Amino acid sequence: MNQGEIRTGVVGLGYFGSFHARQHAANSKARLVAVVDADHSRADSVAADHGAEPLFDHRDLIGRVDAVSITVPTSLHHAVAGDLLDAGIHVLIEKPIADSPEAARDLISRAAAAGVVLQVGHIERFSPVFGELSRAARDPRVVELTRIGPWKGRAVDVDVVLDLMIHDIDLVLALVGSPVLSVEAIGAAVRAPTNDFAHALLRFENGAVAHLHASRIADRQERTIRVVDPGRVLVADLAARTVSWTANGSDDRHEIAVPPSDNLALEIDSFLDAVARRHAPVVDGEAGLRALDVAERITRAIKGPSPALEYSMNGVSS
């Protein structure tokens, strides 16, 4: 397949789906053919914005497109992606890959059988800030990841672990590069029927440890990664777009500012490149499965007996 000939579609035109449609329409490697949503007025509106055809059933894309973004609710990921993968369509599916590890494994198997690209939308992997951090980190021993923000009333059908923390699960797995040995976690529902904040402690087989904090009921916005390497400490602020480092025992702090970027545009461009060149995507189905598996372990740990784990309520408001 030559670049510029990729016929694309977007399934699900909610908050993220409309952004996906915009990026597909703007990318020179793609031609946005159709957009799909069960809400006819929404499909008509987004289609009109980008000169695409409005459709109301994802199966109507079969035979019309080569690749799709799937941005439907997580509970529908398996059914929608499965139909399109079986039809030989390349798929970029929003995180998490599915609502269970079993469903994720099935999608990975079906993508392999069809010989198509399956990429998972862990967008932070495409952040140049994370790229700078991952290149600078030598041998992470302790990693602390914080992703908190005020209540928005969105995505309350899923736990905060699958809504927010899963981003940082994927990032820390990529940073440490070792299997997770054990998981401890606490969390609670405050405004939604599912957990609104969570704190997890991961221990890795190589001896590294990671602390992950996620909240959607905080009094401020924060997205930071702190890495303790042998001999120094690195801090990436994903929101402020800075990476800093300090040698142990020194007050000499260095910081670089990372230029602004559109991480979704980078993610979709990388997906289209994988489709055009038929190479493995940056975040493949196996990476999505690993993140989902750890997320499931965290959720189970929250439901289990309370661990001997201290949690600061800093950043959590009632």
PDB file of C-alpha atoms in Angstrom:
ATOM      1  CA  MET A   1       0.000   0.000   0.000  1.00  0.00           C
ATOM      2  CA  ASN A   2       1.454   3.376  -0.973  1.00  0.00           C
ATOM      3  CA  GLN A   3       1.266   6.394   1.292  1.00  0.00           C
ATOM      4  CA  GLY A   4      -1.628   8.669   0.428  1.00  0.00           C
ATOM      5  CA  GLU A   5      -3.897   5.755  -0.518  1.00  0.00           C
ATOM      6  CA  ILE A   6      -5.114   4.775   2.948  1.00  0.00           C
ATOM      7  CA  ARG A   7      -8.886   5.003   3.097  1.00  0.00           C
ATOM      8  CA  THR A   8      -9.851   5.610   6.718  1.00  0.00           C
ATOM      9  CA  GLY A   9     -12.873   5.804   8.974  1.00  0.00           C
ATOM     10  CA  VAL A  10     -13.684   6.653  12.582  1.00  0.00           C
ATOM     11  CA  VAL A  11     -16.161   4.683  14.693  1.00  0.00           C
ATOM     12  CA  GLY A  12     -17.600   6.558  17.667  1.00  0.00           C
ATOM     13  CA  LEU A  13     -17.836  10.341  17.496  1.00  0.00           C
ATOM     14  CA  GLY A  14     -17.941  11.377  21.114  1.00  0.00           C
ATOM     15  CA  TYR A  15     -15.346  13.542  22.861  1.00  0.00           C
ATOM     16  CA  PHE A  16     -12.268  11.723  21.485  1.00  0.00           C
ATOM     17  CA  GLY A  17     -13.817  10.467  18.274  1.00  0.00           C
ATOM     18  CA  SER A  18     -14.343  13.942  16.871  1.00  0.00           C
ATOM     19  CA  PHE A  19     -10.645  14.667  17.429  1.00  0.00           C
ATOM     20  CA  HIS A  20      -9.679  11.435  15.667  1.00  0.00           C
ATOM     21  CA  ALA A  21     -11.833  12.400  12.692  1.00  0.00           C
ATOM     22  CA  ARG A  22     -10.161  15.797  12.497  1.00  0.00           C
ATOM     23  CA  GLN A  23      -6.682  14.243  12.514  1.00  0.00           C
ATOM     24  CA  HIS A  24      -7.538  11.619   9.900  1.00  0.00           C
ATOM     25  CA  ALA A  25      -8.917  14.356   7.649  1.00  0.00           C
ATOM     26  CA  ALA A  26      -5.794  16.486   8.113  1.00  0.00           C
ATOM     27  CA  ASN A  27      -3.222  13.729   7.548  1.00  0.00           C
ATOM     28  CA  SER A  28      -1.744  13.537   4.049  1.00  0.00           C
ATOM     29  CA  LYS A  29      -1.361   9.756   4.308  1.00  0.00           C
ATOM     30  CA  ALA A  30      -5.105   9.252   4.704  1.00  0.00           C
ATOM     31  CA  ARG A  31      -8.396   9.967   2.995  1.00  0.00           C
ATOM     32  CA  LEU A  32     -11.199  10.072   5.538  1.00  0.00           C
ATOM     33  CA  VAL A  33     -13.959   8.175   3.758  1.00  0.00           C
ATOM     34  CA  ALA A  34     -16.608   7.756   6.456  1.00  0.00           C
ATOM     35  CA  VAL A  35     -17.464   8.350  10.098  1.00  0.00           C
ATOM     36  CA  VAL A  36     -19.786   6.178  12.167  1.00  0.00           C
ATOM     37  CA  ASP A  37     -22.018   6.875  15.142  1.00  0.00           C
ATOM     38  CA  ALA A  38     -25.355   5.508  16.315  1.00  0.00           C
ATOM     39  CA  ASP A  39     -26.434   9.123  16.832  1.00  0.00           C
ATOM     40  CA  HIS A  40     -27.422  10.132  13.293  1.00  0.00           C
ATOM     41  CA  SER A  41     -27.192  13.873  13.915  1.00  0.00           C
ATOM     42  CA  ARG A  42     -23.690  13.532  15.328  1.00  0.00           C
ATOM     43  CA  ALA A  43     -22.546  11.390  12.400  1.00  0.00           C
ATOM     44  CA  ASP A  44     -24.065  13.853   9.923  1.00  0.00           C
ATOM     45  CA  SER A  45     -22.403  16.828  11.614  1.00  0.00           C
ATOM     46  CA  VAL A  46     -18.880  15.365  11.801  1.00  0.00           C
ATOM     47  CA  ALA A  47     -19.132  13.967   8.278  1.00  0.00           C
ATOM     48  CA  ALA A  48     -20.128  17.402   6.955  1.00  0.00           C
ATOM     49  CA  ASP A  49     -17.165  19.001   8.741  1.00  0.00           C
ATOM     50  CA  HIS A  50     -14.690  16.767   6.928  1.00  0.00           C
ATOM     51  CA  GLY A  51     -16.326  15.863   3.632  1.00  0.00           C
ATOM     52  CA  ALA A  52     -16.878  12.254   4.696  1.00  0.00           C
ATOM     53  CA  GLU A  53     -19.860   9.930   4.452  1.00  0.00           C
ATOM     54  CA  PRO A  54     -22.009   9.507   7.597  1.00  0.00           C
ATOM     55  CA  LEU A  55     -22.714   5.904   8.576  1.00  0.00           C
ATOM     56  CA  PHE A  56     -24.577   4.476  11.541  1.00  0.00           C
ATOM     57  CA  ASP A  57     -23.273   0.895  11.774  1.00  0.00           C
ATOM     58  CA  HIS A  58     -19.570   0.053  11.900  1.00  0.00           C
ATOM     59  CA  ARG A  59     -20.088  -2.994   9.670  1.00  0.00           C
ATOM     60  CA  ASP A  60     -20.990  -0.664   6.806  1.00  0.00           C
ATOM     61  CA  LEU A  61     -17.305   0.335   6.681  1.00  0.00           C
ATOM     62  CA  ILE A  62     -16.325  -3.122   5.426  1.00  0.00           C
ATOM     63  CA  GLY A  63     -15.142  -2.900   1.839  1.00  0.00           C
ATOM     64  CA  ARG A  64     -14.946   0.910   1.983  1.00  0.00           C
ATOM     65  CA  VAL A  65     -11.934   1.557   4.212  1.00  0.00           C
ATOM     66  CA  ASP A  66      -8.456   0.170   4.859  1.00  0.00           C
ATOM     67  CA  ALA A  67      -7.964   1.454   8.415  1.00  0.00           C
ATOM     68  CA  VAL A  68     -10.066   2.829  11.265  1.00  0.00           C
ATOM     69  CA  SER A  69      -9.925   4.541  14.618  1.00  0.00           C
ATOM     70  CA  ILE A  70     -12.289   2.981  17.149  1.00  0.00           C
ATOM     71  CA  THR A  71     -13.356   5.366  19.910  1.00  0.00           C
ATOM     72  CA  VAL A  72     -16.525   3.722  21.199  1.00  0.00           C
ATOM     73  CA  PRO A  73     -17.059   2.914  24.912  1.00  0.00           C
ATOM     74  CA  THR A  74     -14.702   0.250  26.257  1.00  0.00           C
ATOM     75  CA  SER A  75     -17.527  -2.274  26.649  1.00  0.00           C
ATOM     76  CA  LEU A  76     -17.981  -2.215  22.848  1.00  0.00           C
ATOM     77  CA  HIS A  77     -14.302  -2.472  21.880  1.00  0.00           C
ATOM     78  CA  HIS A  78     -14.261  -6.239  21.439  1.00  0.00           C
ATOM     79  CA  ALA A  79     -17.395  -6.485  19.314  1.00  0.00           C
ATOM     80  CA  VAL A  80     -16.609  -3.535  17.034  1.00  0.00           C
ATOM     81  CA  ALA A  81     -12.889  -4.196  16.609  1.00  0.00           C
ATOM     82  CA  GLY A  82     -13.465  -7.917  16.134  1.00  0.00           C
ATOM     83  CA  ASP A  83     -15.809  -7.370  13.191  1.00  0.00           C
ATOM     84  CA  LEU A  84     -13.410  -4.979  11.471  1.00  0.00           C
ATOM     85  CA  LEU A  85     -10.243  -6.998  12.125  1.00  0.00           C
ATOM     86  CA  ASP A  86     -11.934 -10.102  10.704  1.00  0.00           C
ATOM     87  CA  ALA A  87     -12.702  -8.068   7.577  1.00  0.00           C
ATOM     88  CA  GLY A  88      -9.011  -7.267   7.111  1.00  0.00           C
ATOM     89  CA  ILE A  89      -9.193  -3.663   8.317  1.00  0.00           C
ATOM     90  CA  HIS A  90      -6.290  -2.152  10.275  1.00  0.00           C
ATOM     91  CA  VAL A  91      -7.393  -0.887  13.689  1.00  0.00           C
ATOM     92  CA  LEU A  92      -6.298   1.865  16.066  1.00  0.00           C
ATOM     93  CA  ILE A  93      -8.365   1.299  19.195  1.00  0.00           C
ATOM     94  CA  GLU A  94      -8.550   3.747  22.072  1.00  0.00           C
ATOM     95  CA  LYS A  95      -7.225   2.612  25.429  1.00  0.00           C
ATOM     96  CA  PRO A  96      -7.863   0.303  27.132  1.00  0.00           C
ATOM     97  CA  ILE A  97      -7.664  -2.312  24.400  1.00  0.00           C
ATOM     98  CA  ALA A  98     -10.723  -4.132  25.806  1.00  0.00           C
ATOM     99  CA  ASP A  99     -12.692  -4.600  28.998  1.00  0.00           C
ATOM    100  CA  SER A 100     -10.944  -7.853  29.936  1.00  0.00           C
ATOM    101  CA  PRO A 101      -7.606  -9.562  29.238  1.00  0.00           C
ATOM    102  CA  GLU A 102      -9.486 -12.432  27.583  1.00  0.00           C
ATOM    103  CA  ALA A 103     -11.156 -10.077  25.119  1.00  0.00           C
ATOM    104  CA  ALA A 104      -7.799  -8.390  24.454  1.00  0.00           C
ATOM    105  CA  ARG A 105      -6.126 -11.715  23.675  1.00  0.00           C
ATOM    106  CA  ASP A 106      -8.913 -12.554  21.262  1.00  0.00           C
ATOM    107  CA  LEU A 107      -8.434  -9.255  19.390  1.00  0.00           C
ATOM    108  CA  ILE A 108      -4.673  -9.834  19.188  1.00  0.00           C
ATOM    109  CA  SER A 109      -5.292 -13.308  17.770  1.00  0.00           C
ATOM    110  CA  ARG A 110      -7.786 -12.048  15.212  1.00  0.00           C
ATOM    111  CA  ALA A 111      -5.456  -9.253  14.063  1.00  0.00           C
ATOM    112  CA  ALA A 112      -2.656 -11.779  13.601  1.00  0.00           C
ATOM    113  CA  ALA A 113      -4.936 -14.124  11.657  1.00  0.00           C
ATOM    114  CA  ALA A 114      -6.000 -11.296   9.342  1.00  0.00           C
ATOM    115  CA  GLY A 115      -2.459  -9.955   8.971  1.00  0.00           C
ATOM    116  CA  VAL A 116      -3.435  -6.419   9.942  1.00  0.00           C
ATOM    117  CA  VAL A 117      -2.109  -3.737  12.278  1.00  0.00           C
ATOM    118  CA  LEU A 118      -3.651  -3.506  15.741  1.00  0.00           C
ATOM    119  CA  GLN A 119      -2.508  -0.396  17.614  1.00  0.00           C
ATOM    120  CA  VAL A 120      -3.728   0.693  21.060  1.00  0.00           C
ATOM    121  CA  GLY A 121      -4.271   4.376  21.783  1.00  0.00           C
ATOM    122  CA  HIS A 122      -1.843   4.910  24.655  1.00  0.00           C
ATOM    123  CA  ILE A 123      -1.310   8.475  23.505  1.00  0.00           C
ATOM    124  CA  GLU A 124       1.304   9.440  26.098  1.00  0.00           C
ATOM    125  CA  ARG A 125       3.830   7.169  24.361  1.00  0.00           C
ATOM    126  CA  PHE A 126       3.858   9.780  21.613  1.00  0.00           C
ATOM    127  CA  SER A 127       4.524  12.689  23.960  1.00  0.00           C
ATOM    128  CA  PRO A 128       7.938  14.233  23.173  1.00  0.00           C
ATOM    129  CA  VAL A 129       8.228  14.922  26.928  1.00  0.00           C
ATOM    130  CA  PHE A 130       8.020  11.199  27.664  1.00  0.00           C
ATOM    131  CA  GLY A 131      10.412  10.582  24.778  1.00  0.00           C
ATOM    132  CA  GLU A 132      12.999  12.870  26.393  1.00  0.00           C
ATOM    133  CA  LEU A 133      12.525  11.165  29.752  1.00  0.00           C
ATOM    134  CA  SER A 134      12.786   7.633  28.378  1.00  0.00           C
ATOM    135  CA  ARG A 135      16.001   8.491  26.528  1.00  0.00           C
ATOM    136  CA  ALA A 136      17.497  10.080  29.634  1.00  0.00           C
ATOM    137  CA  ALA A 137      16.508   7.368  32.130  1.00  0.00           C
ATOM    138  CA  ARG A 138      19.295   4.803  32.447  1.00  0.00           C
ATOM    139  CA  ASP A 139      18.113   2.246  34.997  1.00  0.00           C
ATOM    140  CA  PRO A 140      14.948   3.368  36.816  1.00  0.00           C
ATOM    141  CA  ARG A 141      14.930   2.098  40.393  1.00  0.00           C
ATOM    142  CA  VAL A 142      11.966   4.073  41.736  1.00  0.00           C
ATOM    143  CA  VAL A 143       9.279   5.664  39.566  1.00  0.00           C
ATOM    144  CA  GLU A 144       6.448   7.845  40.853  1.00  0.00           C
ATOM    145  CA  LEU A 145       3.660   8.726  38.421  1.00  0.00           C
ATOM    146  CA  THR A 146       0.896  11.197  39.261  1.00  0.00           C
ATOM    147  CA  ARG A 147      -2.144  11.842  37.073  1.00  0.00           C
ATOM    148  CA  ILE A 148      -4.818  13.844  38.855  1.00  0.00           C
ATOM    149  CA  GLY A 149      -7.440  16.378  37.831  1.00  0.00           C
ATOM    150  CA  PRO A 150     -10.745  17.964  38.877  1.00  0.00           C
ATOM    151  CA  TRP A 151     -14.086  16.248  38.436  1.00  0.00           C
ATOM    152  CA  LYS A 152     -15.463  16.467  34.896  1.00  0.00           C
ATOM    153  CA  GLY A 153     -18.289  13.949  35.078  1.00  0.00           C
ATOM    154  CA  ARG A 154     -16.986  12.110  32.006  1.00  0.00           C
ATOM    155  CA  ALA A 155     -16.135   8.391  31.549  1.00  0.00           C
ATOM    156  CA  VAL A 156     -17.740   7.531  34.886  1.00  0.00           C
ATOM    157  CA  ASP A 157     -18.758   4.138  33.504  1.00  0.00           C
ATOM    158  CA  VAL A 158     -15.173   2.970  33.981  1.00  0.00           C
ATOM    159  CA  ASP A 159     -12.917   2.872  37.021  1.00  0.00           C
ATOM    160  CA  VAL A 160     -10.286   5.608  37.373  1.00  0.00           C
ATOM    161  CA  VAL A 161      -7.706   2.846  36.920  1.00  0.00           C
ATOM    162  CA  LEU A 162      -8.950   2.200  33.379  1.00  0.00           C
ATOM    163  CA  ASP A 163      -9.814   5.846  32.729  1.00  0.00           C
ATOM    164  CA  LEU A 164      -6.613   7.594  33.871  1.00  0.00           C
ATOM    165  CA  MET A 165      -4.096   5.336  35.585  1.00  0.00           C
ATOM    166  CA  ILE A 166      -3.785   2.994  32.627  1.00  0.00           C
ATOM    167  CA  HIS A 167      -1.831   5.709  30.777  1.00  0.00           C
ATOM    168  CA  ASP A 168       0.829   5.618  33.471  1.00  0.00           C
ATOM    169  CA  ILE A 169       0.744   1.832  33.736  1.00  0.00           C
ATOM    170  CA  ASP A 170       1.726   1.683  30.078  1.00  0.00           C
ATOM    171  CA  LEU A 171       4.440   4.331  30.550  1.00  0.00           C
ATOM    172  CA  VAL A 172       6.032   2.678  33.573  1.00  0.00           C
ATOM    173  CA  LEU A 173       6.027  -0.736  31.887  1.00  0.00           C
ATOM    174  CA  ALA A 174       7.845   0.850  28.945  1.00  0.00           C
ATOM    175  CA  LEU A 175      10.302   2.661  31.235  1.00  0.00           C
ATOM    176  CA  VAL A 176      11.193  -0.242  33.523  1.00  0.00           C
ATOM    177  CA  GLY A 177      11.087  -3.026  30.933  1.00  0.00           C
ATOM    178  CA  SER A 178      10.564  -5.818  33.465  1.00  0.00           C
ATOM    179  CA  PRO A 179       7.565  -7.976  34.433  1.00  0.00           C
ATOM    180  CA  VAL A 180       5.471  -6.885  37.423  1.00  0.00           C
ATOM    181  CA  LEU A 181       6.138  -9.120  40.414  1.00  0.00           C
ATOM    182  CA  SER A 182       3.499  -7.865  42.850  1.00  0.00           C
ATOM    183  CA  VAL A 183       0.712  -5.290  43.164  1.00  0.00           C
ATOM    184  CA  GLU A 184      -0.746  -3.455  46.163  1.00  0.00           C
ATOM    185  CA  ALA A 185      -3.476  -0.847  45.812  1.00  0.00           C
ATOM    186  CA  ILE A 186      -6.156   1.216  47.509  1.00  0.00           C
ATOM    187  CA  GLY A 187      -8.949   3.344  46.065  1.00  0.00           C
ATOM    188  CA  ALA A 188     -12.515   4.501  46.564  1.00  0.00           C
ATOM    189  CA  ALA A 189     -15.626   5.733  44.810  1.00  0.00           C
ATOM    190  CA  VAL A 190     -16.599   9.266  45.819  1.00  0.00           C
ATOM    191  CA  ARG A 191     -18.759  10.842  43.096  1.00  0.00           C
ATOM    192  CA  ALA A 192     -19.130   7.987  40.606  1.00  0.00           C
ATOM    193  CA  PRO A 193     -20.231   4.370  41.075  1.00  0.00           C
ATOM    194  CA  THR A 194     -16.660   3.259  40.332  1.00  0.00           C
ATOM    195  CA  ASN A 195     -13.341   4.208  41.944  1.00  0.00           C
ATOM    196  CA  ASP A 196     -12.583   7.920  41.564  1.00  0.00           C
ATOM    197  CA  PHE A 197      -9.077   7.785  42.994  1.00  0.00           C
ATOM    198  CA  ALA A 198      -6.505   5.035  43.302  1.00  0.00           C
ATOM    199  CA  HIS A 199      -2.972   4.533  44.535  1.00  0.00           C
ATOM    200  CA  ALA A 200      -0.920   1.510  43.510  1.00  0.00           C
ATOM    201  CA  LEU A 201       2.488   0.125  44.390  1.00  0.00           C
ATOM    202  CA  LEU A 202       4.109  -2.117  41.763  1.00  0.00           C
ATOM    203  CA  ARG A 203       7.200  -4.222  42.408  1.00  0.00           C
ATOM    204  CA  PHE A 204       9.110  -5.467  39.370  1.00  0.00           C
ATOM    205  CA  GLU A 205      11.184  -8.584  38.897  1.00  0.00           C
ATOM    206  CA  ASN A 206      14.340  -6.495  38.351  1.00  0.00           C
ATOM    207  CA  GLY A 207      13.934  -4.855  41.782  1.00  0.00           C
ATOM    208  CA  ALA A 208      12.423  -1.565  40.613  1.00  0.00           C
ATOM    209  CA  VAL A 209       9.324  -0.178  42.320  1.00  0.00           C
ATOM    210  CA  ALA A 210       6.659   2.219  41.067  1.00  0.00           C
ATOM    211  CA  HIS A 211       4.064   4.340  42.844  1.00  0.00           C
ATOM    212  CA  LEU A 212       1.061   5.371  40.735  1.00  0.00           C
ATOM    213  CA  HIS A 213      -1.450   8.011  41.834  1.00  0.00           C
ATOM    214  CA  ALA A 214      -4.640   8.691  39.867  1.00  0.00           C
ATOM    215  CA  SER A 215      -7.613  10.867  40.766  1.00  0.00           C
ATOM    216  CA  ARG A 216     -10.470  12.511  38.915  1.00  0.00           C
ATOM    217  CA  ILE A 217     -11.666  14.393  42.025  1.00  0.00           C
ATOM    218  CA  ALA A 218      -8.535  16.421  42.730  1.00  0.00           C
ATOM    219  CA  ASP A 219      -8.281  20.135  43.417  1.00  0.00           C
ATOM    220  CA  ARG A 220      -5.703  20.680  40.676  1.00  0.00           C
ATOM    221  CA  GLN A 221      -4.319  19.243  37.454  1.00  0.00           C
ATOM    222  CA  GLU A 222      -1.025  17.359  37.574  1.00  0.00           C
ATOM    223  CA  ARG A 223       0.688  14.890  35.242  1.00  0.00           C
ATOM    224  CA  THR A 224       4.224  14.153  36.374  1.00  0.00           C
ATOM    225  CA  ILE A 225       6.734  11.310  36.315  1.00  0.00           C
ATOM    226  CA  ARG A 226       9.604  11.198  38.806  1.00  0.00           C
ATOM    227  CA  VAL A 227      12.389   8.694  38.151  1.00  0.00           C
ATOM    228  CA  VAL A 228      15.156   7.793  40.583  1.00  0.00           C
ATOM    229  CA  ASP A 229      18.118   6.550  38.568  1.00  0.00           C
ATOM    230  CA  PRO A 230      21.448   5.491  40.051  1.00  0.00           C
ATOM    231  CA  GLY A 231      23.116   8.799  40.824  1.00  0.00           C
ATOM    232  CA  ARG A 232      20.330  11.209  39.876  1.00  0.00           C
ATOM    233  CA  VAL A 233      16.652  12.091  39.901  1.00  0.00           C
ATOM    234  CA  LEU A 234      14.673  13.018  36.772  1.00  0.00           C
ATOM    235  CA  VAL A 235      11.293  14.734  36.701  1.00  0.00           C
ATOM    236  CA  ALA A 236       9.047  15.010  33.640  1.00  0.00           C
ATOM    237  CA  ASP A 237       6.090  17.370  33.782  1.00  0.00           C
ATOM    238  CA  LEU A 238       3.842  16.267  30.935  1.00  0.00           C
ATOM    239  CA  ALA A 239       1.558  19.284  31.317  1.00  0.00           C
ATOM    240  CA  ALA A 240       4.260  21.968  31.641  1.00  0.00           C
ATOM    241  CA  ARG A 241       6.343  20.153  28.990  1.00  0.00           C
ATOM    242  CA  THR A 242       9.606  20.136  30.929  1.00  0.00           C
ATOM    243  CA  VAL A 243      12.187  17.511  31.860  1.00  0.00           C
ATOM    244  CA  SER A 244      14.627  18.231  34.691  1.00  0.00           C
ATOM    245  CA  TRP A 245      17.357  16.280  36.442  1.00  0.00           C
ATOM    246  CA  THR A 246      19.444  16.656  39.587  1.00  0.00           C
ATOM    247  CA  ALA A 247      22.509  14.651  40.625  1.00  0.00           C
ATOM    248  CA  ASN A 248      22.230  12.974  44.030  1.00  0.00           C
ATOM    249  CA  GLY A 249      23.691  15.192  46.725  1.00  0.00           C
ATOM    250  CA  SER A 250      23.752  18.229  44.444  1.00  0.00           C
ATOM    251  CA  ASP A 251      21.657  21.377  44.216  1.00  0.00           C
ATOM    252  CA  ASP A 252      22.633  21.798  40.571  1.00  0.00           C
ATOM    253  CA  ARG A 253      19.354  21.346  38.684  1.00  0.00           C
ATOM    254  CA  HIS A 254      19.114  21.205  34.905  1.00  0.00           C
ATOM    255  CA  GLU A 255      15.893  21.637  32.941  1.00  0.00           C
ATOM    256  CA  ILE A 256      14.879  21.570  29.322  1.00  0.00           C
ATOM    257  CA  ALA A 257      11.638  22.806  27.797  1.00  0.00           C
ATOM    258  CA  VAL A 258      10.028  20.585  25.172  1.00  0.00           C
ATOM    259  CA  PRO A 259       8.313  22.373  22.256  1.00  0.00           C
ATOM    260  CA  PRO A 260       4.515  22.030  21.957  1.00  0.00           C
ATOM    261  CA  SER A 261       3.171  19.070  20.011  1.00  0.00           C
ATOM    262  CA  ASP A 262      -0.132  17.469  19.072  1.00  0.00           C
ATOM    263  CA  ASN A 263       0.258  13.996  20.535  1.00  0.00           C
ATOM    264  CA  LEU A 264      -2.914  12.664  18.898  1.00  0.00           C
ATOM    265  CA  ALA A 265      -1.656  13.808  15.505  1.00  0.00           C
ATOM    266  CA  LEU A 266       1.644  12.011  16.195  1.00  0.00           C
ATOM    267  CA  GLU A 267      -0.178   8.871  17.309  1.00  0.00           C
ATOM    268  CA  ILE A 268      -2.422   8.710  14.240  1.00  0.00           C
ATOM    269  CA  ASP A 269       0.468   9.489  11.911  1.00  0.00           C
ATOM    270  CA  SER A 270       2.467   6.640  13.473  1.00  0.00           C
ATOM    271  CA  PHE A 271      -0.513   4.301  13.003  1.00  0.00           C
ATOM    272  CA  LEU A 272      -0.893   5.269   9.352  1.00  0.00           C
ATOM    273  CA  ASP A 273       2.834   4.787   8.827  1.00  0.00           C
ATOM    274  CA  ALA A 274       2.607   1.276  10.300  1.00  0.00           C
ATOM    275  CA  VAL A 275      -0.303   0.535   7.953  1.00  0.00           C
ATOM    276  CA  ALA A 276       1.473   1.932   4.892  1.00  0.00           C
ATOM    277  CA  ARG A 277       4.801   0.241   5.596  1.00  0.00           C
ATOM    278  CA  ARG A 278       3.340  -2.906   7.171  1.00  0.00           C
ATOM    279  CA  HIS A 279       5.520  -2.760  10.266  1.00  0.00           C
ATOM    280  CA  ALA A 280       4.664  -3.255  13.926  1.00  0.00           C
ATOM    281  CA  PRO A 281       3.087  -0.224  15.611  1.00  0.00           C
ATOM    282  CA  VAL A 282       4.767   1.561  18.510  1.00  0.00           C
ATOM    283  CA  VAL A 283       2.029   0.401  20.892  1.00  0.00           C
ATOM    284  CA  ASP A 284       0.822  -2.979  19.668  1.00  0.00           C
ATOM    285  CA  GLY A 285      -1.881  -5.243  21.041  1.00  0.00           C
ATOM    286  CA  GLU A 286       0.554  -7.040  23.339  1.00  0.00           C
ATOM    287  CA  ALA A 287       1.521  -3.716  24.966  1.00  0.00           C
ATOM    288  CA  GLY A 288      -2.165  -2.916  25.403  1.00  0.00           C
ATOM    289  CA  LEU A 289      -2.723  -6.340  26.961  1.00  0.00           C
ATOM    290  CA  ARG A 290       0.175  -5.908  29.401  1.00  0.00           C
ATOM    291  CA  ALA A 291      -1.213  -2.570  30.575  1.00  0.00           C
ATOM    292  CA  LEU A 292      -4.734  -3.989  30.879  1.00  0.00           C
ATOM    293  CA  ASP A 293      -3.492  -7.019  32.804  1.00  0.00           C
ATOM    294  CA  VAL A 294      -1.744  -4.804  35.380  1.00  0.00           C
ATOM    295  CA  ALA A 295      -4.827  -2.574  35.571  1.00  0.00           C
ATOM    296  CA  GLU A 296      -6.943  -5.635  36.333  1.00  0.00           C
ATOM    297  CA  ARG A 297      -4.497  -6.671  39.069  1.00  0.00           C
ATOM    298  CA  ILE A 298      -4.715  -3.194  40.586  1.00  0.00           C
ATOM    299  CA  THR A 299      -8.523  -3.231  40.507  1.00  0.00           C
ATOM    300  CA  ARG A 300      -8.578  -6.650  42.173  1.00  0.00           C
ATOM    301  CA  ALA A 301      -6.140  -5.439  44.834  1.00  0.00           C
ATOM    302  CA  ILE A 302      -8.398  -2.462  45.609  1.00  0.00           C
ATOM    303  CA  LYS A 303     -11.323  -4.837  46.156  1.00  0.00           C
ATOM    304  CA  GLY A 304      -9.236  -7.136  48.354  1.00  0.00           C
ATOM    305  CA  PRO A 305      -8.058  -6.779  51.956  1.00  0.00           C
ATOM    306  CA  SER A 306      -6.561  -3.358  52.738  1.00  0.00           C
ATOM    307  CA  PRO A 307      -2.786  -3.498  52.174  1.00  0.00           C
ATOM    308  CA  ALA A 308      -0.166  -1.972  54.459  1.00  0.00           C
ATOM    309  CA  LEU A 309       0.076   0.939  52.044  1.00  0.00           C
ATOM    310  CA  GLU A 310       0.165   4.571  53.048  1.00  0.00           C
ATOM    311  CA  TYR A 311      -1.706   7.029  50.838  1.00  0.00           C
ATOM    312  CA  SER A 312      -1.599  10.810  51.016  1.00  0.00           C
ATOM    313  CA  MET A 313      -4.901  12.555  50.411  1.00  0.00           C
ATOM    314  CA  ASN A 314      -2.976  15.437  48.853  1.00  0.00           C
ATOM    315  CA  GLY A 315      -4.724  16.365  45.621  1.00  0.00           C
ATOM    316  CA  VAL A 316      -8.014  14.706  46.537  1.00  0.00           C
ATOM    317  CA  SER A 317     -11.023  16.849  47.350  1.00  0.00           C
ATOM    318  CA  SER A 318     -14.467  15.819  48.426  1.00  0.00           C
TER     319      SER A 318
END
